[in-house]
CSV table of C-alpha atoms and ligand atoms in Angstrom, one decimal:
chain,number,residue,atom,x,y,z
A,1,MET,CA,-1.0,6.7,26.5
A,2,HIS,CA,0.5,7.7,29.7
A,3,ILE,CA,0.4,11.5,30.4
A,4,LYS,CA,2.2,13.4,33.1
A,5,ALA,CA,2.4,17.1,33.9
A,6,GLN,CA,5.2,18.3,36.1
A,7,ASP,CA,5.1,21.7,37.7
A,8,LEU,CA,3.2,22.9,34.7
A,9,GLY,CA,2.6,26.6,34.6
A,10,PHE,CA,1.2,28.9,31.9
A,11,THR,CA,0.9,32.6,31.5
A,12,TYR,CA,-1.1,34.3,28.7
A,13,MET,CA,0.4,37.3,27.1
A,14,LYS,CA,3.6,37.1,29.1
A,15,ASN,CA,5.6,40.2,29.5
A,16,THR,CA,2.8,42.5,28.5
A,17,PRO,CA,0.5,44.7,30.6
A,18,PHE,CA,-2.2,42.0,30.0
A,19,GLU,CA,-0.2,39.2,31.5
A,20,LYS,CA,-2.4,36.5,33.0
A,21,ARG,CA,-1.1,33.6,35.0
A,22,ALA,CA,-3.6,30.8,34.2
A,23,LEU,CA,-1.8,27.7,35.5
A,24,ARG,CA,0.6,27.3,38.4
A,25,GLY,CA,2.6,24.2,39.5
A,26,VAL,CA,0.2,21.6,38.2
A,27,ASN,CA,1.3,18.0,38.8
A,28,LEU,CA,-1.0,15.4,37.3
A,29,GLU,CA,-0.8,11.9,36.0
A,30,LEU,CA,-3.2,10.1,33.6
A,31,LYS,CA,-2.9,6.4,33.2
A,32,GLU,CA,-3.5,4.6,29.9
A,33,GLY,CA,-7.1,3.5,29.5
A,34,SER,CA,-8.5,6.0,32.0
A,35,ARG,CA,-11.8,8.0,32.1
A,36,VAL,CA,-11.2,11.2,34.0
A,37,ALA,CA,-12.9,14.5,34.4
A,38,ILE,CA,-11.6,17.9,35.2
A,39,VAL,CA,-14.0,20.2,37.0
A,40,GLY,CA,-13.6,23.7,38.4
A,41,HIS,CA,-15.3,27.1,38.4
A,42,THR,CA,-15.2,29.2,35.2
A,43,GLY,CA,-11.7,30.6,34.8
A,44,SER,CA,-10.0,28.0,37.0
A,45,GLY,CA,-7.7,26.9,34.2
A,46,LYS,CA,-9.4,23.8,32.9
A,47,SER,CA,-9.2,24.7,29.2
A,48,THR,CA,-5.7,26.0,29.5
A,49,LEU,CA,-4.7,22.7,31.1
A,50,VAL,CA,-6.2,20.5,28.5
A,51,GLN,CA,-4.9,22.5,25.6
A,52,HIS,CA,-1.4,21.5,26.8
A,53,ILE,CA,-2.4,17.8,26.6
A,54,ASN,CA,-2.9,18.1,22.8
A,55,GLY,CA,-0.1,20.5,22.1
A,56,LEU,CA,-2.1,23.6,21.4
A,57,LEU,CA,-0.3,25.4,24.1
A,58,VAL,CA,3.3,25.2,25.2
A,59,PRO,CA,4.1,25.4,28.9
A,60,SER,CA,5.6,28.6,30.3
A,61,GLU,CA,7.1,26.5,33.1
A,62,GLY,CA,7.5,22.9,33.8
A,63,SER,CA,6.7,20.0,31.4
A,64,LEU,CA,4.1,17.7,30.0
A,65,THR,CA,5.0,14.2,28.8
A,66,ALA,CA,2.5,12.3,26.7
A,67,GLY,CA,3.8,8.8,25.6
A,68,GLU,CA,7.1,9.5,23.9
A,69,VAL,CA,6.5,13.2,23.5
A,70,GLU,CA,7.8,15.7,26.0
A,71,ILE,CA,6.9,19.4,25.8
A,72,ARG,CA,8.6,22.2,27.7
A,73,PRO,CA,8.9,25.9,27.2
A,74,GLY,CA,10.3,26.4,23.7
A,75,THR,CA,9.2,23.0,22.3
A,76,LYS,CA,9.0,23.2,18.4
A,77,GLN,CA,5.8,22.9,16.3
A,78,LYS,CA,7.0,19.6,14.8
A,79,THR,CA,6.9,17.9,18.2
A,80,LEU,CA,3.5,19.5,19.0
A,81,ALA,CA,2.1,18.2,15.7
A,82,LYS,CA,3.1,14.6,16.7
A,83,LEU,CA,1.1,15.1,19.9
A,84,ARG,CA,-2.0,16.4,18.1
A,85,GLN,CA,-2.2,13.2,16.1
A,86,GLN,CA,-2.4,11.1,19.2
A,87,VAL,CA,-4.6,13.4,21.2
A,88,GLY,CA,-7.9,14.4,19.7
A,89,MET,CA,-9.7,17.5,20.9
A,90,VAL,CA,-13.5,18.0,20.9
A,91,PHE,CA,-14.1,21.6,21.6
A,92,GLN,CA,-17.3,23.3,22.8
A,93,PHE,CA,-19.7,23.6,19.8
A,94,PRO,CA,-17.3,21.5,17.6
A,95,GLU,CA,-19.7,22.0,14.6
A,96,HIS,CA,-18.3,25.5,14.3
A,97,GLN,CA,-15.2,24.0,12.9
A,98,LEU,CA,-16.8,22.2,9.9
A,99,PHE,CA,-15.5,23.7,6.7
A,100,ASP,CA,-15.4,21.2,3.7
A,101,GLU,CA,-17.8,20.9,0.9
A,102,THR,CA,-19.0,17.4,1.8
A,103,VAL,CA,-19.5,15.5,5.0
A,104,GLU,CA,-17.1,12.8,3.8
A,105,LYS,CA,-14.3,15.2,2.8
A,106,ASP,CA,-14.7,17.1,6.1
A,107,VAL,CA,-14.2,13.9,8.2
A,108,ALA,CA,-11.4,12.6,6.0
A,109,PHE,CA,-9.5,15.8,6.3
A,110,GLY,CA,-7.8,14.8,9.6
A,111,PRO,CA,-6.5,11.4,8.5
A,112,LEU,CA,-5.3,13.0,5.1
A,113,ASN,CA,-3.5,15.7,7.0
A,114,PHE,CA,-1.8,13.1,9.2
A,115,GLY,CA,-0.4,11.3,6.1
A,116,TYR,CA,-2.9,8.5,5.5
A,117,SER,CA,-3.5,7.5,1.9
A,118,ARG,CA,-6.7,8.9,0.2
A,119,GLU,CA,-8.2,5.4,0.2
A,120,GLU,CA,-7.4,4.8,3.9
A,121,ALA,CA,-8.5,8.3,4.9
A,122,PHE,CA,-11.9,7.8,3.3
A,123,ARG,CA,-12.3,4.4,4.9
A,124,LEU,CA,-11.5,5.8,8.3
A,125,ALA,CA,-14.0,8.7,7.7
A,126,CYS,CA,-16.7,6.2,6.8
A,127,GLU,CA,-15.9,4.1,9.9
A,128,ALA,CA,-16.0,7.2,12.2
A,129,LEU,CA,-19.3,8.4,10.7
A,130,GLY,CA,-20.8,5.0,11.6
A,131,LYS,CA,-19.4,5.3,15.1
A,132,VAL,CA,-21.2,8.6,15.7
A,133,GLY,CA,-24.5,7.0,14.4
A,134,LEU,CA,-24.5,8.4,10.9
A,135,HIS,CA,-25.0,5.4,8.7
A,136,ASP,CA,-27.0,6.9,5.8
A,137,LYS,CA,-24.4,7.0,3.0
A,138,GLU,CA,-26.4,9.6,1.0
A,139,LEU,CA,-25.7,12.0,3.8
A,140,TYR,CA,-21.9,11.7,3.3
A,141,GLN,CA,-22.0,13.6,0.0
A,142,LYS,CA,-24.1,16.4,1.4
A,143,SER,CA,-22.7,19.7,2.5
A,144,PRO,CA,-22.2,19.6,6.3
A,145,PHE,CA,-24.0,22.9,6.5
A,146,ASP,CA,-27.2,21.4,5.1
A,147,LEU,CA,-27.5,19.1,8.1
A,148,SER,CA,-29.4,19.5,11.4
A,149,GLY,CA,-27.5,20.9,14.4
A,150,GLY,CA,-27.3,17.5,16.0
A,151,GLN,CA,-26.0,15.9,12.8
A,152,MET,CA,-23.4,18.6,12.3
A,153,ARG,CA,-22.0,18.0,15.8
A,154,ARG,CA,-21.8,14.3,15.1
A,155,VAL,CA,-19.9,15.0,11.8
A,156,ALA,CA,-17.5,17.2,13.6
A,157,ILE,CA,-16.9,14.5,16.3
A,158,ALA,CA,-16.4,11.9,13.6
A,159,GLY,CA,-13.7,14.2,12.2
A,160,VAL,CA,-11.8,13.9,15.5
A,161,LEU,CA,-12.4,10.1,15.8
A,162,ALA,CA,-11.3,9.4,12.2
A,163,SER,CA,-7.6,10.1,13.0
A,164,ASN,CA,-7.7,7.3,15.5
A,165,PRO,CA,-6.4,9.2,18.6
A,166,ASP,CA,-5.3,7.3,21.7
A,167,VAL,CA,-6.7,10.1,23.9
A,168,LEU,CA,-9.8,12.3,23.5
A,169,ILE,CA,-10.0,15.7,25.2
A,170,LEU,CA,-13.6,16.6,25.6
A,171,ASP,CA,-14.0,20.3,26.5
A,172,GLU,CA,-17.6,20.7,27.4
A,173,PRO,CA,-18.7,18.5,24.5
A,174,THR,CA,-22.4,18.6,25.5
A,175,ALA,CA,-22.7,22.4,25.6
A,176,GLY,CA,-26.1,23.4,24.3
A,177,LEU,CA,-27.7,19.9,24.3
A,178,ASP,CA,-30.8,18.9,26.1
A,179,PRO,CA,-30.6,16.2,28.8
A,180,GLN,CA,-31.2,13.3,26.5
A,181,GLY,CA,-28.8,14.7,23.9
A,182,ARG,CA,-26.2,15.0,26.6
A,183,ILE,CA,-26.6,11.4,27.6
A,184,ASN,CA,-26.5,10.2,23.9
A,185,MET,CA,-23.3,12.2,23.3
A,186,MET,CA,-21.6,11.0,26.5
A,187,GLU,CA,-22.6,7.4,25.7
A,188,LEU,CA,-20.9,7.8,22.3
A,189,PHE,CA,-17.6,8.8,24.0
A,190,SER,CA,-18.0,6.1,26.6
A,191,ASP,CA,-18.5,3.4,23.9
A,192,TRP,CA,-15.5,4.8,22.0
A,193,GLN,CA,-13.3,4.5,25.1
A,194,LYS,CA,-14.5,0.9,25.9
A,195,GLU,CA,-13.7,-0.3,22.4
A,196,LYS,CA,-9.9,-0.4,23.1
A,197,GLN,CA,-8.4,-0.9,26.5
A,198,GLU,CA,-5.6,1.7,26.0
A,199,ARG,CA,-7.9,4.5,25.0
A,200,SER,CA,-8.6,7.4,27.5
A,201,TYR,CA,-10.7,10.5,27.6
A,202,VAL,CA,-10.4,13.6,29.6
A,203,LEU,CA,-13.8,15.3,30.1
A,204,VAL,CA,-13.9,19.0,31.0
A,205,THR,CA,-17.3,19.7,32.4
A,206,HIS,CA,-19.4,21.8,34.7
A,207,HIS,CA,-22.1,19.1,34.9
A,208,MET,CA,-21.3,17.3,38.1
A,209,GLU,CA,-23.7,14.4,37.1
A,210,ASP,CA,-21.6,13.9,33.9
A,211,ALA,CA,-18.4,13.8,35.9
A,212,ALA,CA,-19.9,11.4,38.4
A,213,THR,CA,-21.3,9.1,35.7
A,214,TYR,CA,-18.6,9.2,33.1
A,215,ALA,CA,-15.3,9.5,35.1
A,216,ASP,CA,-13.6,7.1,37.4
A,217,TYR,CA,-11.3,9.8,38.7
A,218,ILE,CA,-11.8,13.6,39.0
A,219,PHE,CA,-9.3,16.5,39.1
A,220,VAL,CA,-10.5,19.7,40.7
A,221,MET,CA,-9.0,23.0,39.4
A,222,HIS,CA,-9.3,26.2,41.4
A,223,LYS,CA,-7.6,29.5,40.5
A,224,GLY,CA,-5.1,27.9,38.2
A,225,SER,CA,-4.0,25.2,40.6
A,226,LEU,CA,-4.9,21.5,40.9
A,227,VAL,CA,-6.4,21.5,44.4
A,228,PHE,CA,-7.8,18.0,44.7
A,229,GLU,CA,-8.0,14.7,42.9
A,230,GLY,CA,-9.8,11.5,43.7
A,231,SER,CA,-12.8,9.2,43.0
A,232,PRO,CA,-16.2,10.9,42.4
A,233,GLU,CA,-17.2,9.7,45.9
A,234,GLU,CA,-14.2,11.5,47.4
A,235,VAL,CA,-14.7,14.7,45.4
A,236,PHE,CA,-18.4,15.0,46.2
A,237,SER,CA,-18.3,13.9,49.8
A,238,ASP,CA,-17.6,17.3,51.3
A,239,GLU,CA,-20.2,20.0,50.6
A,240,ALA,CA,-18.2,22.8,52.3
A,241,ARG,CA,-15.2,22.1,50.3
A,242,LEU,CA,-17.2,22.0,47.0
A,243,LYS,CA,-18.5,25.4,47.9
A,244,GLN,CA,-15.0,26.7,48.4
A,245,TRP,CA,-14.1,25.6,44.9
A,246,GLY,CA,-17.2,27.3,43.5
A,247,LEU,CA,-18.8,23.9,42.6
A,248,GLY,CA,-22.3,22.8,43.3
A,249,VAL,CA,-24.0,19.5,43.5
A,250,PRO,CA,-27.1,20.0,41.3
A,251,LYS,CA,-30.5,19.7,42.8
A,252,SER,CA,-31.0,16.3,41.2
A,253,SER,CA,-31.1,12.8,42.5
A,254,SER,CA,-29.2,11.4,39.5
A,255,LEU,CA,-25.8,12.4,40.9
A,256,LEU,CA,-26.5,10.6,44.1
A,257,MET,CA,-27.8,7.6,42.2
A,258,ASN,CA,-24.7,7.5,40.0
A,259,LEU,CA,-22.4,7.7,43.0
A,260,SER,CA,-24.2,5.1,45.0
A,261,LYS,CA,-24.2,2.8,41.9
A,262,ARG,CA,-20.4,2.8,42.2
A,263,THR,CA,-20.3,2.0,45.9
A,264,GLY,CA,-23.5,0.0,46.2
A,265,ALA,CA,-24.4,2.1,49.3
A,266,PRO,CA,-26.7,5.0,49.5
A,267,LEU,CA,-24.9,8.3,49.8
A,268,THR,CA,-26.0,11.4,51.5
A,269,VAL,CA,-24.8,14.6,49.9
A,270,THR,CA,-27.0,17.6,50.5
A,271,ALA,CA,-27.9,19.4,47.3
A,272,PHE,CA,-27.1,23.1,47.0
A,273,THR,CA,-26.5,25.7,44.3
A,274,PRO,CA,-23.3,27.8,44.3
A,275,GLU,CA,-23.8,31.5,44.8
A,276,ASP,CA,-21.9,32.8,41.8
B,1,LIG,P1,-11.7,27.5,32.4
B,1,LIG,O1,-11.6,26.6,31.3
B,1,LIG,O2,-11.6,26.8,33.7
B,1,LIG,O3,-12.9,28.4,32.3
B,1,LIG,P2,-9.5,28.9,31.2
B,1,LIG,O4,-8.4,28.0,31.1
B,1,LIG,O5,-10.3,29.3,30.0
B,1,LIG,O6,-10.5,28.5,32.4
B,1,LIG,O7,-9.0,30.3,31.8
B,1,LIG,C1,-8.1,30.5,32.9
B,1,LIG,C2,-7.7,31.9,33.0
B,1,LIG,O8,-6.9,32.4,31.9
B,1,LIG,C3,-8.9,32.8,33.2
B,1,LIG,O9,-8.6,33.9,34.1
B,1,LIG,C4,-9.0,33.4,31.8
B,1,LIG,O10,-9.6,34.7,31.8
B,1,LIG,C5,-7.6,33.5,31.3
B,1,LIG,N1,-7.5,33.2,29.8
B,1,LIG,C6,-8.0,32.2,29.1
B,1,LIG,N2,-7.8,32.3,27.8
B,1,LIG,C7,-7.1,33.5,27.7
B,1,LIG,C8,-6.5,34.2,26.6
B,1,LIG,N3,-6.6,33.7,25.3
B,1,LIG,N4,-5.9,35.4,26.8
B,1,LIG,C9,-5.8,35.8,28.1
B,1,LIG,N5,-6.3,35.3,29.2
B,1,LIG,C10,-6.9,34.1,29.0
């Protein structure tokens, strides 16, 4: 699905003393079948931006077009609901959103809600559970709250995948995981994306290695504006500029390895930690 934001602006609690302008004049385009990351310091507007892509927020200014759907200030809930079916959202700690009595019912909830028949919804649930690596059918009848933390997160992600979205928004999906857990989780999304050419994901992350490894194109947010976009090589090529945006290249060689894998040439980016 092709997505385009034009002069997108958003203000929280508009016309109150607590008014907060979180996005200003954002112009961005996501092609079908893309793997992009949005990076930026805490509070730069990343979450606010991605919540527009799946219709959780309505712009205060400008517009966002996603496939056939266009949202502008004043767009009605019915239109937003259409967008939510096509764009799945994996929040930080998605396991906090589990609620149903069994794993199977929890995962089937999305497809049922989007109008699939019972039979089809449970078939999609089963397929999605397999995709996240949960193949043991006995587990499907258990309460999601009786599972381990890692399994709970997988069930919650299966709940998003089951509705068959074209686009996945991944808002810090690896929060709280150890390095191997992070890799496993990101590989899962990467495999999901590769399965169908038209699928895309948008990864919001503060792990620069994840952005370098799992995105072909990166958008940089700073103080509510989109300040830069380009390939990982371009984004990570200028240390002073990264510092200005409050971003750091972690003291790890994996980022450099991931970047040089793309270009085939060794890269020299000096590691530093931001002073925040
Ligand atoms: P990021 O995802 O980059 O950390 P956010 O989009 O969450 O940034 O936040 C952008 C700005 O909007 C920040 O200044 C934040 O404090 C503010 N903000 C976020 N959510 C709310 C909210 N629900 N009410 C008021 N202000 C908010």
